[in-house]
Tab-separated table of C-alpha atoms and ligand atoms in Angstrom:
chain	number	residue	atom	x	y	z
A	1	UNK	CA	0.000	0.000	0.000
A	2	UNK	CA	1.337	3.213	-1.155
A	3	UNK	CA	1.856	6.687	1.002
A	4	UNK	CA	-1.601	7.954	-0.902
A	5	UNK	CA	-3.745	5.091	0.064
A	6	UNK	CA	-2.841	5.905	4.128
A	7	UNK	CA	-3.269	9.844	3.493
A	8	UNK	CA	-6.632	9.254	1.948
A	9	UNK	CA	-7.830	6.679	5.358
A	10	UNK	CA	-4.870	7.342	8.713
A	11	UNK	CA	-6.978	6.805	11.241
A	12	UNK	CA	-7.640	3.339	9.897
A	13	UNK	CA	-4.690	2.572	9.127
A	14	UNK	CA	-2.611	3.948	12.485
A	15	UNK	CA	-5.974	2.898	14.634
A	16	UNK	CA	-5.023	3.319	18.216
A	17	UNK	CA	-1.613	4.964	17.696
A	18	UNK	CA	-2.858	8.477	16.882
A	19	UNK	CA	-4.198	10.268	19.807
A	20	UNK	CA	-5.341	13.898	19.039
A	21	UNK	CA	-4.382	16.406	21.727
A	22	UNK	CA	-4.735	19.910	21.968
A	23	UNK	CA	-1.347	21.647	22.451
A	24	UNK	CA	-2.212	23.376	26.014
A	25	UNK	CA	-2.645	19.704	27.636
A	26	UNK	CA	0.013	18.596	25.944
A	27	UNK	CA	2.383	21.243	27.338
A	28	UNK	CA	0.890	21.026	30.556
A	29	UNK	CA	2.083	17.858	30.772
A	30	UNK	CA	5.173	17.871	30.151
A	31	UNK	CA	5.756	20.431	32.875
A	32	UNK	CA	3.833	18.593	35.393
A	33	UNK	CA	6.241	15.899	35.146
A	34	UNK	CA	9.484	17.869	34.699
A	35	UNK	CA	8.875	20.254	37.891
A	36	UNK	CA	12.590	20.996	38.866
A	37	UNK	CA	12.817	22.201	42.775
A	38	UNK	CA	14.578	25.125	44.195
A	39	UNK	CA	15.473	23.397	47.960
A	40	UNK	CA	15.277	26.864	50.133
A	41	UNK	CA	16.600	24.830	53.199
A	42	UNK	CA	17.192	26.648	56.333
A	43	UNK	CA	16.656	23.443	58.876
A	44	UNK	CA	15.750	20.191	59.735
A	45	UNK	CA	13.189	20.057	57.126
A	46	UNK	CA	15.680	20.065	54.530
A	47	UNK	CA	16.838	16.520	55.551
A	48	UNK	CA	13.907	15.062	54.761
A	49	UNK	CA	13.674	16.397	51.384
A	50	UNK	CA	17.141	14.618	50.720
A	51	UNK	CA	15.375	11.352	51.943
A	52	UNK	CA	12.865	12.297	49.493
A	53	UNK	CA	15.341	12.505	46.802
A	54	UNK	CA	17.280	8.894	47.966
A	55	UNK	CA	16.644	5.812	46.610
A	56	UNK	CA	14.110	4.265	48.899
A	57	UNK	CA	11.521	6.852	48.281
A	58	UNK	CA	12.847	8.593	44.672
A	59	UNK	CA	11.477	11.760	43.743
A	60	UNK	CA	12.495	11.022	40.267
A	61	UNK	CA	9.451	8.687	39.520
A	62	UNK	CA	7.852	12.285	39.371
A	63	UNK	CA	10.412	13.715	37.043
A	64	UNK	CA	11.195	16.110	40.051
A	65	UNK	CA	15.091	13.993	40.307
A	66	UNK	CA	16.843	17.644	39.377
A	67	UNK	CA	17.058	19.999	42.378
A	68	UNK	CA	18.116	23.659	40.783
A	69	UNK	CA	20.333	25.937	42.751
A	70	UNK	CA	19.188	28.743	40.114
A	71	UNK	CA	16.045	30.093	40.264
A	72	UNK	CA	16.210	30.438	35.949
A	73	UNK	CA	16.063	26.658	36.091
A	74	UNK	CA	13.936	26.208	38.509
A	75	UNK	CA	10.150	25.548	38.385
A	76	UNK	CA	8.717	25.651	42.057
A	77	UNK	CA	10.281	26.536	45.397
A	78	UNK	CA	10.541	24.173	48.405
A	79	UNK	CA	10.744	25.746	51.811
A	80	UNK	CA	12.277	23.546	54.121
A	81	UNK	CA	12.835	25.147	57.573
A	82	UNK	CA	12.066	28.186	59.666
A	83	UNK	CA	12.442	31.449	57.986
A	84	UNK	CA	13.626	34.497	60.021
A	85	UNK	CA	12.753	38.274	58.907
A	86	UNK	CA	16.498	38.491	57.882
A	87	UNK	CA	16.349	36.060	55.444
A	88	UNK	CA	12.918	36.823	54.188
A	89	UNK	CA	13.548	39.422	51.798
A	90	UNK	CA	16.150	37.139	50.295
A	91	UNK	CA	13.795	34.410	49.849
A	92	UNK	CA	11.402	36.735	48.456
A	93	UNK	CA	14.275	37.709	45.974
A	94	UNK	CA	14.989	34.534	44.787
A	95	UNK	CA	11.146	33.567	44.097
A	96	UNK	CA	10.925	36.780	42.042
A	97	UNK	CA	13.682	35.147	39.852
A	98	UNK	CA	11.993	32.162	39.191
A	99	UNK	CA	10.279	31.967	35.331
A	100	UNK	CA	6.992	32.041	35.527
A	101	UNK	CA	4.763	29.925	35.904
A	102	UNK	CA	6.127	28.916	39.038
A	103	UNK	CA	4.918	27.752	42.381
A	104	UNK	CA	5.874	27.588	46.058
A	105	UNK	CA	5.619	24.295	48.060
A	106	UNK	CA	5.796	25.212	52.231
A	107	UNK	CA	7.290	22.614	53.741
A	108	UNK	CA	6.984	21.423	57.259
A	109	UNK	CA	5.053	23.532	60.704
A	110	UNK	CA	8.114	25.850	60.638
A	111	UNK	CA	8.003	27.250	57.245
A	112	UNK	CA	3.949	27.376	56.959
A	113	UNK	CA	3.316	29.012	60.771
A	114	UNK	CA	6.985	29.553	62.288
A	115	UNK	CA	5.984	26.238	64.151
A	116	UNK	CA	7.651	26.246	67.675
A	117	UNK	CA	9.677	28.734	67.284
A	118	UNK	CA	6.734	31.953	68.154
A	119	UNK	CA	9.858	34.844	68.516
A	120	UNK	CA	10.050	38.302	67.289
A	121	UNK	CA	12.961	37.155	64.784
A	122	UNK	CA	10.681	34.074	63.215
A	123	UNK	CA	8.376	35.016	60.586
A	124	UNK	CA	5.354	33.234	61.460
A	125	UNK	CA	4.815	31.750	57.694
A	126	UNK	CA	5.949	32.526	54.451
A	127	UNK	CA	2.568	33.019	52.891
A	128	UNK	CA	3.528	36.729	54.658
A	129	UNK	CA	5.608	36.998	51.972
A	130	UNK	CA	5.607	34.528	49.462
A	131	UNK	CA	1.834	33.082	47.260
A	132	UNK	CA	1.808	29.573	48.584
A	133	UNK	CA	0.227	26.799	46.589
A	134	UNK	CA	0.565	23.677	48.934
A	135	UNK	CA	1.630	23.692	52.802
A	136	UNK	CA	2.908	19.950	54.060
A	137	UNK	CA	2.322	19.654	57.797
A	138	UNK	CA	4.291	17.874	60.035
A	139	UNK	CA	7.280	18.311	62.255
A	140	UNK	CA	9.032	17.547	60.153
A	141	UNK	CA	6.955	16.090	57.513
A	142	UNK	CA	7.995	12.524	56.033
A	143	UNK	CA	9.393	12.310	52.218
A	144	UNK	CA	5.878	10.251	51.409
A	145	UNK	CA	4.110	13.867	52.724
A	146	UNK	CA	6.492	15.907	50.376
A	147	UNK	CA	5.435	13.261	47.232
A	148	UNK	CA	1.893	13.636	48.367
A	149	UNK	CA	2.384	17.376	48.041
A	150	UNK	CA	3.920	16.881	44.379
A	151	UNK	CA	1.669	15.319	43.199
A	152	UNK	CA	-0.833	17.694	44.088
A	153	UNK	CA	0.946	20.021	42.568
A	154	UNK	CA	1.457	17.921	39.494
A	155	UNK	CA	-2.415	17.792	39.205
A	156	UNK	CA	-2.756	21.419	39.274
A	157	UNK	CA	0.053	22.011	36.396
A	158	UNK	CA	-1.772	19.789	34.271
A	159	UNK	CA	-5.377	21.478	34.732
A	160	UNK	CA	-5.016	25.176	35.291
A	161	UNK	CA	-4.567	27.444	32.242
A	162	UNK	CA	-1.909	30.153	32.550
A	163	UNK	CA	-4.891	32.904	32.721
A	164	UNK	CA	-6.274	31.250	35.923
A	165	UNK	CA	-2.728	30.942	37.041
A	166	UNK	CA	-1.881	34.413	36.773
A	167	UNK	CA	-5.458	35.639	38.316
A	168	UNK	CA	-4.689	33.291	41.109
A	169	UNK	CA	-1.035	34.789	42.142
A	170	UNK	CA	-2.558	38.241	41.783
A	171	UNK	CA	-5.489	37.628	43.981
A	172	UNK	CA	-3.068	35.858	46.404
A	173	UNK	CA	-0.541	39.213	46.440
A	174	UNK	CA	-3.112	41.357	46.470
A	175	UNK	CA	-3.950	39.414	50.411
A	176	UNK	CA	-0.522	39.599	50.891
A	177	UNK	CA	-0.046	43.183	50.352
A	178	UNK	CA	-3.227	43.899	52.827
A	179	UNK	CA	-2.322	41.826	55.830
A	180	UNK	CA	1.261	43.782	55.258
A	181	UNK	CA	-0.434	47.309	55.470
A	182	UNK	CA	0.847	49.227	58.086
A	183	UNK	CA	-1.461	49.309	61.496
A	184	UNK	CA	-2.517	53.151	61.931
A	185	UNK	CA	-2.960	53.853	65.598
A	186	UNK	CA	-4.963	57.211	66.239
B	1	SF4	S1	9.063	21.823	61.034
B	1	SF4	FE1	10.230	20.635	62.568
B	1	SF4	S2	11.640	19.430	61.325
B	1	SF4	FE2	10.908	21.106	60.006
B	1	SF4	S3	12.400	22.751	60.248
B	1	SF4	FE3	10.795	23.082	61.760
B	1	SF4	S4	11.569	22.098	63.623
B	1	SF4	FE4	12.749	21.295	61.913
């Protein structure tokens, strides 16, 4: 059978092997399984996102095996620990680096409410600062907690258009920027 006899019937011919796929899903999901981490580890937290990344529990199933040191190459940011106000505009720095569309993962009590540590130095969670997508609970949380979380987030990727994305941060910054006014005492 000649090329013109499968041009004039392909699905026929190719049956089952030709899915048709509009090209939004199809980018979606590639980047839902190619999310590469930014590890923002400031404590204990950040241990158990290496023992998420070992063998035995092998983040790489999720095509999240590549942690990025550079926000440019990085697709969501993990934070792993407690977060004073020192190092908060620093954080905040680096998550304006990221390319968009990009999310943040809160990892653990400290990073999501300053867990334990209640002091005047502890920011008392990052979604002060930062538009969190997921928070992980736990003290700290175990790696199958952080791949719960991913996969979350991997659902997410794959369904939300980059409008809804973009109306989403800006809804979540515009709370951010209220609960930040400052307090007028008369
Ligand atoms: S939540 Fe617990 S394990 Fe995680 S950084 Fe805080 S004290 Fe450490």
């Amino acid at each position: 059978m000649g090329l013109a006899d499968i041009l004039k019937k392909p699905g026929e011919l190719l049956g089952d092997m030709v899915q048709v796929a509009q090209l939004d899903s199809v980018i979606h999901w590639g980047q839902s399984y190619s999310l590469w981490p930014y590890p923002f580890a400031t404590a204990c937290c950040g241990i158990e996102f290496m023992g998420t990344a070992c063998s035995d529990n092998d983040i790489s199933r999720f095509g999240s095996e590549r942690p990025s040191f550079s926000p440019r190459q990085a697709d969501m940011i993990l934070v792993l620990g407690t977060v004073t106000y020192k190092m908060a505009p620093v954080l905040r720095q680096i998550y304006d680096q990221l390319s968009e569309p990009k999310y943040v993962i809160s990892v653990g009590a400290c990073a999501s409410s300053g867990g334990m540590f209640d002091t005047y130095g502890v920011v008392q969670g990052i979604d002060r600062f930062l538009p969190v997508d997921i928070y992980i609970p736990g003290c700290p949380p175990r790696p199958e907690a952080i791949l719960d979380a991913l996969v979350k987030l991997q659902k997410k990727v794959m369904t939300q258009g980059l409008e809804d994305r973009r109306q989403e941060v800006m809804r979540k910054i515009e709370e951010i920027n209220e609960k930040n006014k400052p307090m007028i005492v008369r």
